[in-house]
mmCIF file of C-alpha atoms and ligand atoms in Angstrom:
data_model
loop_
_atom_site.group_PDB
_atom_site.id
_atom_site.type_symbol
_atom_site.label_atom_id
_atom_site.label_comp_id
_atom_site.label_asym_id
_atom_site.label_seq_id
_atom_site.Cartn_x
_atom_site.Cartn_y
_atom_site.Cartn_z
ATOM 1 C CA UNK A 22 101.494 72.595 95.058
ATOM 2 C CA UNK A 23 104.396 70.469 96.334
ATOM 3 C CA UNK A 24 106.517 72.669 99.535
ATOM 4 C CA UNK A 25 109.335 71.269 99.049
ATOM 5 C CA UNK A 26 109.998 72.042 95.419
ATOM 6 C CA UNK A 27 108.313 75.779 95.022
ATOM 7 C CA UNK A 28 111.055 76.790 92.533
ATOM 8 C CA UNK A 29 110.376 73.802 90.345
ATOM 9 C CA UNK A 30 106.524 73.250 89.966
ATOM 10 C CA UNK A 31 107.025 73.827 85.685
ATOM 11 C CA UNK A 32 109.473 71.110 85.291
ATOM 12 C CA UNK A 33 107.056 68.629 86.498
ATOM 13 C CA UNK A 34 104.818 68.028 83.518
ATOM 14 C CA UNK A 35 101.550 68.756 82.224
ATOM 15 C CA UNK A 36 99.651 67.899 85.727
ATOM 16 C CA UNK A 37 101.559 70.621 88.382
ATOM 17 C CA UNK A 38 102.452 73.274 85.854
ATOM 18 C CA UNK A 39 98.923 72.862 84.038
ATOM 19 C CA UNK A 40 97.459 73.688 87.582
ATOM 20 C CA UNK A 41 99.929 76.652 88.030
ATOM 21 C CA UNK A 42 98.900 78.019 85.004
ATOM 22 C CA UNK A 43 95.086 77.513 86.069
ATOM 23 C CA UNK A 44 95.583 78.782 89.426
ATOM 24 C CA UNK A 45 97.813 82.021 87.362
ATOM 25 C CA UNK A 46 94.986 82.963 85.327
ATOM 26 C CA UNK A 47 92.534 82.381 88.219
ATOM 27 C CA UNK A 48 94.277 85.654 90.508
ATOM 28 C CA UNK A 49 94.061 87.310 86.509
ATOM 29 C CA UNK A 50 91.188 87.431 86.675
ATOM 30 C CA UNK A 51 90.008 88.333 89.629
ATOM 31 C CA UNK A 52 92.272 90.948 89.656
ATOM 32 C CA UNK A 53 90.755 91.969 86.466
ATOM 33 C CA UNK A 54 87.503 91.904 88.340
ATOM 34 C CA UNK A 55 88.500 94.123 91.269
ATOM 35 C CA UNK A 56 90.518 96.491 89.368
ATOM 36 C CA UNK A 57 87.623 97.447 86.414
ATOM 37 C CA UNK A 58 84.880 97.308 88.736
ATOM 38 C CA UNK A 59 86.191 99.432 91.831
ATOM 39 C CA UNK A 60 87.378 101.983 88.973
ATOM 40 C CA UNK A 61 83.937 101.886 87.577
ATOM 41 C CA UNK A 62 81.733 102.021 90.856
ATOM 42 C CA UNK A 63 84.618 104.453 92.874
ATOM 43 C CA UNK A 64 83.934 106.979 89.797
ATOM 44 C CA UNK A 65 79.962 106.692 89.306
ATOM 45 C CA UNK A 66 79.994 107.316 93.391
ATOM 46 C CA UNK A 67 82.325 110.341 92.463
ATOM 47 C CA UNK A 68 79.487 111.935 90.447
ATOM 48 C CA UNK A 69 76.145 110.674 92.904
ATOM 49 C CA UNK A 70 75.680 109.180 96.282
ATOM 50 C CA UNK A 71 72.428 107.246 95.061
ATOM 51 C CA UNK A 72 72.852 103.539 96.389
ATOM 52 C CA UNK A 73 70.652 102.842 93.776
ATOM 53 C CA UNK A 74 72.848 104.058 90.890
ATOM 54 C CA UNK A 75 76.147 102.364 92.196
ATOM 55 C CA UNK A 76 74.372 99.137 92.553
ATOM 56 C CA UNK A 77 73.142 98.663 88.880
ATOM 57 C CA UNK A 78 76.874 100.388 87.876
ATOM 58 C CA UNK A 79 78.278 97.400 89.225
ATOM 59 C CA UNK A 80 76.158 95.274 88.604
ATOM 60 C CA UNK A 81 76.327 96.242 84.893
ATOM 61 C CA UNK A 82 80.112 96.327 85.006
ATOM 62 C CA UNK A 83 80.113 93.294 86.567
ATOM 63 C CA UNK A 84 78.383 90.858 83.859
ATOM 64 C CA UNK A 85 79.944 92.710 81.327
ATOM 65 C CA UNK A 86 83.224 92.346 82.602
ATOM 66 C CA UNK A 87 82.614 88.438 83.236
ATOM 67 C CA UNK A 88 80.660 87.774 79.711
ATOM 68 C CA UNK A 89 83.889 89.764 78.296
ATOM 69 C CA UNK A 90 86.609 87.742 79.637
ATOM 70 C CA UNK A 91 84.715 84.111 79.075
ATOM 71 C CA UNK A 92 83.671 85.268 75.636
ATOM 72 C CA UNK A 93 87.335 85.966 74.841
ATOM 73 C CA UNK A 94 88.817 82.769 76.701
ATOM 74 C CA UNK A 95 86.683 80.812 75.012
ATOM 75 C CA UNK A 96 87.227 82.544 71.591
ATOM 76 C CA UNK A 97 91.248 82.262 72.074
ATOM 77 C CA UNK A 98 91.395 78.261 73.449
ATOM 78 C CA UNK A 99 89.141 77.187 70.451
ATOM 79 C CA UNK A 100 91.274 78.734 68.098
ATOM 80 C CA UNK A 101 94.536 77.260 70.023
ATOM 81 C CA UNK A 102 92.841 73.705 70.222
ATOM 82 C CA UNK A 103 91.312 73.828 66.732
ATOM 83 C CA UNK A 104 95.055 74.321 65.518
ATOM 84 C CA UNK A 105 96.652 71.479 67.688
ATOM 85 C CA UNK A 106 93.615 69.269 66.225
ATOM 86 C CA UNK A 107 94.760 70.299 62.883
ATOM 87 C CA UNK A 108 98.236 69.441 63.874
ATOM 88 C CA UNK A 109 97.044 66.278 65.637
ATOM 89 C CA UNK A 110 95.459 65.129 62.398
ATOM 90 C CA UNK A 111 98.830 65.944 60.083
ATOM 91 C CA UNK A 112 100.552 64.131 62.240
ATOM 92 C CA UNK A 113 98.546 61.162 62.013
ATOM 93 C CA UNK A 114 98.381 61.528 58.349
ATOM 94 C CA UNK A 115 102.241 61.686 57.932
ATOM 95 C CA UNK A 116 102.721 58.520 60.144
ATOM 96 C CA UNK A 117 100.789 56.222 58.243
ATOM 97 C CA UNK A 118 102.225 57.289 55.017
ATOM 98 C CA UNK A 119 105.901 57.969 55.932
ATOM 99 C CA UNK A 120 106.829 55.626 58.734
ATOM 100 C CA UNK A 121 110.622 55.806 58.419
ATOM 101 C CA UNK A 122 110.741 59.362 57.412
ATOM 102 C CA UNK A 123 108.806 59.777 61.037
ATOM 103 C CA UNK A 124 111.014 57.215 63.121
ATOM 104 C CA UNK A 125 113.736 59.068 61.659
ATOM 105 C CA UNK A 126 112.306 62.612 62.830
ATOM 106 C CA UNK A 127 111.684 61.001 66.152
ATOM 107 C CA UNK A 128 115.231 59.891 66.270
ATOM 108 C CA UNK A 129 116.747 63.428 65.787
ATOM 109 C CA UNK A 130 114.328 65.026 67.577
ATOM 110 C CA UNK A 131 115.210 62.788 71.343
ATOM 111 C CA UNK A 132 119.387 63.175 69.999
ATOM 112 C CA UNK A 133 117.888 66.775 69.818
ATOM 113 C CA UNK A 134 117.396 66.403 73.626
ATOM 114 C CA UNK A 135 120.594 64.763 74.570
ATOM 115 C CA UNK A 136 120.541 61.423 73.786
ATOM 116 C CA UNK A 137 123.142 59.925 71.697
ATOM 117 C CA UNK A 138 122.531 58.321 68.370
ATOM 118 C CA UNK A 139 121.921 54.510 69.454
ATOM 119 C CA UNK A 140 119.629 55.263 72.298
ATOM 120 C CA UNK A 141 117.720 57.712 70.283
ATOM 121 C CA UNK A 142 117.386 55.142 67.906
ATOM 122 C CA UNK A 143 116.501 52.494 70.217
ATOM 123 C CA UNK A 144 114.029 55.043 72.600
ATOM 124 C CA UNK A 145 112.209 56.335 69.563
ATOM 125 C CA UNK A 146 111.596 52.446 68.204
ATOM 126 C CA UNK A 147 110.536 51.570 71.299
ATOM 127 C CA UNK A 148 108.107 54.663 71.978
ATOM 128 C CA UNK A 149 106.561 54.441 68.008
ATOM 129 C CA UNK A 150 105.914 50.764 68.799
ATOM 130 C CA UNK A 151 103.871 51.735 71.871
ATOM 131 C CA UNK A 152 101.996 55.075 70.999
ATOM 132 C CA UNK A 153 103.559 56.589 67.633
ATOM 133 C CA UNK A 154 101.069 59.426 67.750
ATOM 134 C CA UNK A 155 101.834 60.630 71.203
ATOM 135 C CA UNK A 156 105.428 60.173 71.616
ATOM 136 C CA UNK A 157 105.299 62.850 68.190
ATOM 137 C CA UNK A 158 102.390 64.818 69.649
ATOM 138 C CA UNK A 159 104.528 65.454 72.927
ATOM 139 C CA UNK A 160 107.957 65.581 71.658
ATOM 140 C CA UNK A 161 107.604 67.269 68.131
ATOM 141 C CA UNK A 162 104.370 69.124 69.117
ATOM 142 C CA UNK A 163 104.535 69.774 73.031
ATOM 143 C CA UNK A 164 101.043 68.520 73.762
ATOM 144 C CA UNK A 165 99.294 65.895 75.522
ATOM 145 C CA UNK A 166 96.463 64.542 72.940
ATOM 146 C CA UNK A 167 94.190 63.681 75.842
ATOM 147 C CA UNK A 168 94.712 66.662 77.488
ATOM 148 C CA UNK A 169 93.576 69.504 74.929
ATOM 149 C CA UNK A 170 92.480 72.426 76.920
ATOM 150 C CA UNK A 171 88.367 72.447 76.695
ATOM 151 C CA UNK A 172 87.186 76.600 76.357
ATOM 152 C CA UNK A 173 84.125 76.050 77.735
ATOM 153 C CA UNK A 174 86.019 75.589 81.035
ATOM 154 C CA UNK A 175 88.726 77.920 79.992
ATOM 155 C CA UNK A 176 85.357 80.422 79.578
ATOM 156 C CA UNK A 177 83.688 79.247 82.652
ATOM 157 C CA UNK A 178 86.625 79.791 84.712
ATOM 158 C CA UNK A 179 87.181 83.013 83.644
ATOM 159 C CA UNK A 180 83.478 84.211 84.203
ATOM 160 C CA UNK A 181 83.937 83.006 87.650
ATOM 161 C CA UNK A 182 87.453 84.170 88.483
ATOM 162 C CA UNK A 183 86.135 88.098 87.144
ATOM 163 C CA UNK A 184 82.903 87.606 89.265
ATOM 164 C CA UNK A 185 84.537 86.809 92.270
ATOM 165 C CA UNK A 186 87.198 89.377 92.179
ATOM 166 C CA UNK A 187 84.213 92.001 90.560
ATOM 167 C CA UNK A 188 81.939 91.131 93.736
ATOM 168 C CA UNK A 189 84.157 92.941 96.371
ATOM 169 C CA UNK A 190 84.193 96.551 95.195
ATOM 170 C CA UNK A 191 80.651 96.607 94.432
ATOM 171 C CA UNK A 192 79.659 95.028 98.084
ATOM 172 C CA UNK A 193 82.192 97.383 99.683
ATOM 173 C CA UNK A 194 80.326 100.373 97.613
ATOM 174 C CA UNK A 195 77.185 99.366 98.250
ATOM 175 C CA UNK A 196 77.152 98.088 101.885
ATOM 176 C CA UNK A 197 78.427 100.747 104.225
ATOM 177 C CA UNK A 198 76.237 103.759 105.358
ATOM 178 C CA UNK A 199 76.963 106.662 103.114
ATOM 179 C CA UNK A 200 79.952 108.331 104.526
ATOM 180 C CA UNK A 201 81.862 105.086 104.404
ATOM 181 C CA UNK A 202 81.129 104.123 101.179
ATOM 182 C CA UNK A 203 84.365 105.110 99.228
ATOM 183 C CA UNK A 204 87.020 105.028 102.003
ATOM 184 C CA UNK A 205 85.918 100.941 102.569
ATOM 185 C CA UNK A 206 86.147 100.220 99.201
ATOM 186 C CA UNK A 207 89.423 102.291 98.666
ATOM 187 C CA UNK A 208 90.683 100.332 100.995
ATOM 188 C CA UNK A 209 89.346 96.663 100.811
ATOM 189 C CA UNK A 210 90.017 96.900 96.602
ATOM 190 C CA UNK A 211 93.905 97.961 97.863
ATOM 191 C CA UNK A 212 94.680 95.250 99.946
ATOM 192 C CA UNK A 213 92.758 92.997 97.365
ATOM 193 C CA UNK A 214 95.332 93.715 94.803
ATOM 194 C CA UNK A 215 98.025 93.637 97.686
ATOM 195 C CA UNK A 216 97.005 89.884 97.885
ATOM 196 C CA UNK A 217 96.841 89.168 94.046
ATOM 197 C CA UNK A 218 100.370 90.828 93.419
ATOM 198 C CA UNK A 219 101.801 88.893 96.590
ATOM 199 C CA UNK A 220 99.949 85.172 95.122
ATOM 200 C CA UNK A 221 101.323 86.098 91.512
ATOM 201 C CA UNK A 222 104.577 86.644 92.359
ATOM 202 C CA UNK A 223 104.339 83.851 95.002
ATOM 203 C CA UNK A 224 103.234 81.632 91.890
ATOM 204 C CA UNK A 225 105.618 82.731 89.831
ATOM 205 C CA UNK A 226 108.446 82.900 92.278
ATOM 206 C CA UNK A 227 108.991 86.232 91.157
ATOM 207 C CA UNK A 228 109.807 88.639 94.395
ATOM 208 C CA UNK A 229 106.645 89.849 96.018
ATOM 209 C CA UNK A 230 107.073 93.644 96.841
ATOM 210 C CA UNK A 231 107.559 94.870 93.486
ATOM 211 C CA UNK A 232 104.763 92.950 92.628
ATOM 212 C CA UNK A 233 102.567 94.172 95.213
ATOM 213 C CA UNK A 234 103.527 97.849 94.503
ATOM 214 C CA UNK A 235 102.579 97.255 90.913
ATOM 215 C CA UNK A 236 99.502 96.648 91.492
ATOM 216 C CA UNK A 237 98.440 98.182 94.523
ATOM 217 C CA UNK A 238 99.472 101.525 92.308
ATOM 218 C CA UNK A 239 97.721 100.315 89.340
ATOM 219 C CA UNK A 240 94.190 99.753 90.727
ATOM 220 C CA UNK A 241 95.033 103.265 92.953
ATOM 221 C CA UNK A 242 95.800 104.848 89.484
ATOM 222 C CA UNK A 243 92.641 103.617 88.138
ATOM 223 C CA UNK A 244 90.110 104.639 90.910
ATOM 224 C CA UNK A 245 91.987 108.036 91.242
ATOM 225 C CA UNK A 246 91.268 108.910 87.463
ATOM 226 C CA UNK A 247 87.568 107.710 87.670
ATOM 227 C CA UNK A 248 87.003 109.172 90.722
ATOM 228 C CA UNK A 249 87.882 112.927 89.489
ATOM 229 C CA UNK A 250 85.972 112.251 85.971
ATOM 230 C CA UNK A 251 83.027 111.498 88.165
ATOM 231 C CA UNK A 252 83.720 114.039 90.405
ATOM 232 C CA UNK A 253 83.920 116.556 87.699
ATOM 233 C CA UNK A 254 80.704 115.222 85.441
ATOM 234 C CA UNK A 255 78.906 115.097 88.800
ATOM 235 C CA UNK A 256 80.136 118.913 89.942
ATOM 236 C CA UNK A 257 79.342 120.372 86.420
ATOM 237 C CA UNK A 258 75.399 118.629 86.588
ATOM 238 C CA UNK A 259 75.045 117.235 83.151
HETATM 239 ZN ZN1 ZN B 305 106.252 63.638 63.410
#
């Protein structure tokens, strides 16, 4: 990420803003990590003190959460690269059989952008000359042909991105000696999502104390209810 142009990292092309994104759904995630498991371990230790118990309940929530989000990545970029194959391959199709009709598209399409009628005409004989399928793939269809986004790392980043984020309430659960259990985590899992909130807003330029607040009071929300449904369960001894 470039200092001197934090406002502007999108308007660079695929490279910066396809890291941004990356680096966006990395915090996700982990968020999404922290925020599921400390609900889940913060409401099984409601219910039983057993260091035993809140281990495998975060384990368990753990690799679910993980298999969850990479199945689901992995489900959603196939679909979205299966379609910009498809498009890929119409594309193709329609350039070898209508040439002008295409040079013509082209043509509106960069006047579309600014240009004015000659240079358009001149730009999108040139850029058909060079590369016909990517100058339509990136100006008709927005995307870089070599560049299609591959799910198995979309799903393998995701997996990781949940684990990492998943890993600090159940260490912070299952670490401490048994008084400290619940205010550590409580407190570790907050200023975890203190630091997601601040990077996502950071990332997206957005200010960073709403942020924070958002979702500082989400994950507090979410312990909170778990905590007095395991409190309860554990109190009535089912
Ligand atoms: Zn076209």
């Amino acid at each position: 990420m470039s200092e001197q142009t934090p406002d502007h990292g999108e308007a660079h092309g695929g490279g910066l803003g396809g890291r941004l994104n990356w680096l966006r759904a990395a915090v996700l995630g982990a968020n999404d990590g922290v925020v599921s498991t400390a609900g889940l371990v913060v409401g099984v230790a409601g219910a039983t003190g057993s260091p035993t118990t809140l281990l495998t309940a975060g384990l368990a929530g753990l690799l679910a959460g993980s298999m969850s989000m990479a199945a689901g990545e992995y489900v959603s970029v196939s679909t979205q690269r299966d379609a910009e194959k498809a498009a890929l391959v119409q594309e193709r199709r329609e350039l070898a059989t209508e040439p002008k009709a295409e040079l013509i598209e082209l043509t509106g399409l960069l006047k579309a952008k600014g240009l004015s009628t000659k240079l358009a005409r001149e730009v999108a004989v040139q850029l058909t000359a060079h590369d016909a399928l990517r100058a339509h793939a990136e100006v008709e269809l927005g995307i870089d042909p070599d560049e299609l986004t591959n799910p198995w790392h979309a799903a393998g980043a995701s997996f990781l991105a949940f684990t990492v984020g998943a890993l600090l309430p159940l260490l912070a659960i299952v670490l401490p000696p048994d008084g400290l259990r619940l205010p550590i985590t409580v407190v570790s899992v907050l200023a975890a999502l203190a630091l997601c909130g601040w990077t996502s807003a950071r990332l997206g330029s957005a200010p960073a104390l709403p942020a924070i607040l958002r979702n500082t009071g989400g994950g507090a929300l979410a312990m909170i209810v778990t905590y007095v449904a395991g409190s309860a369960l554990g109190a009535s001894g089912v």
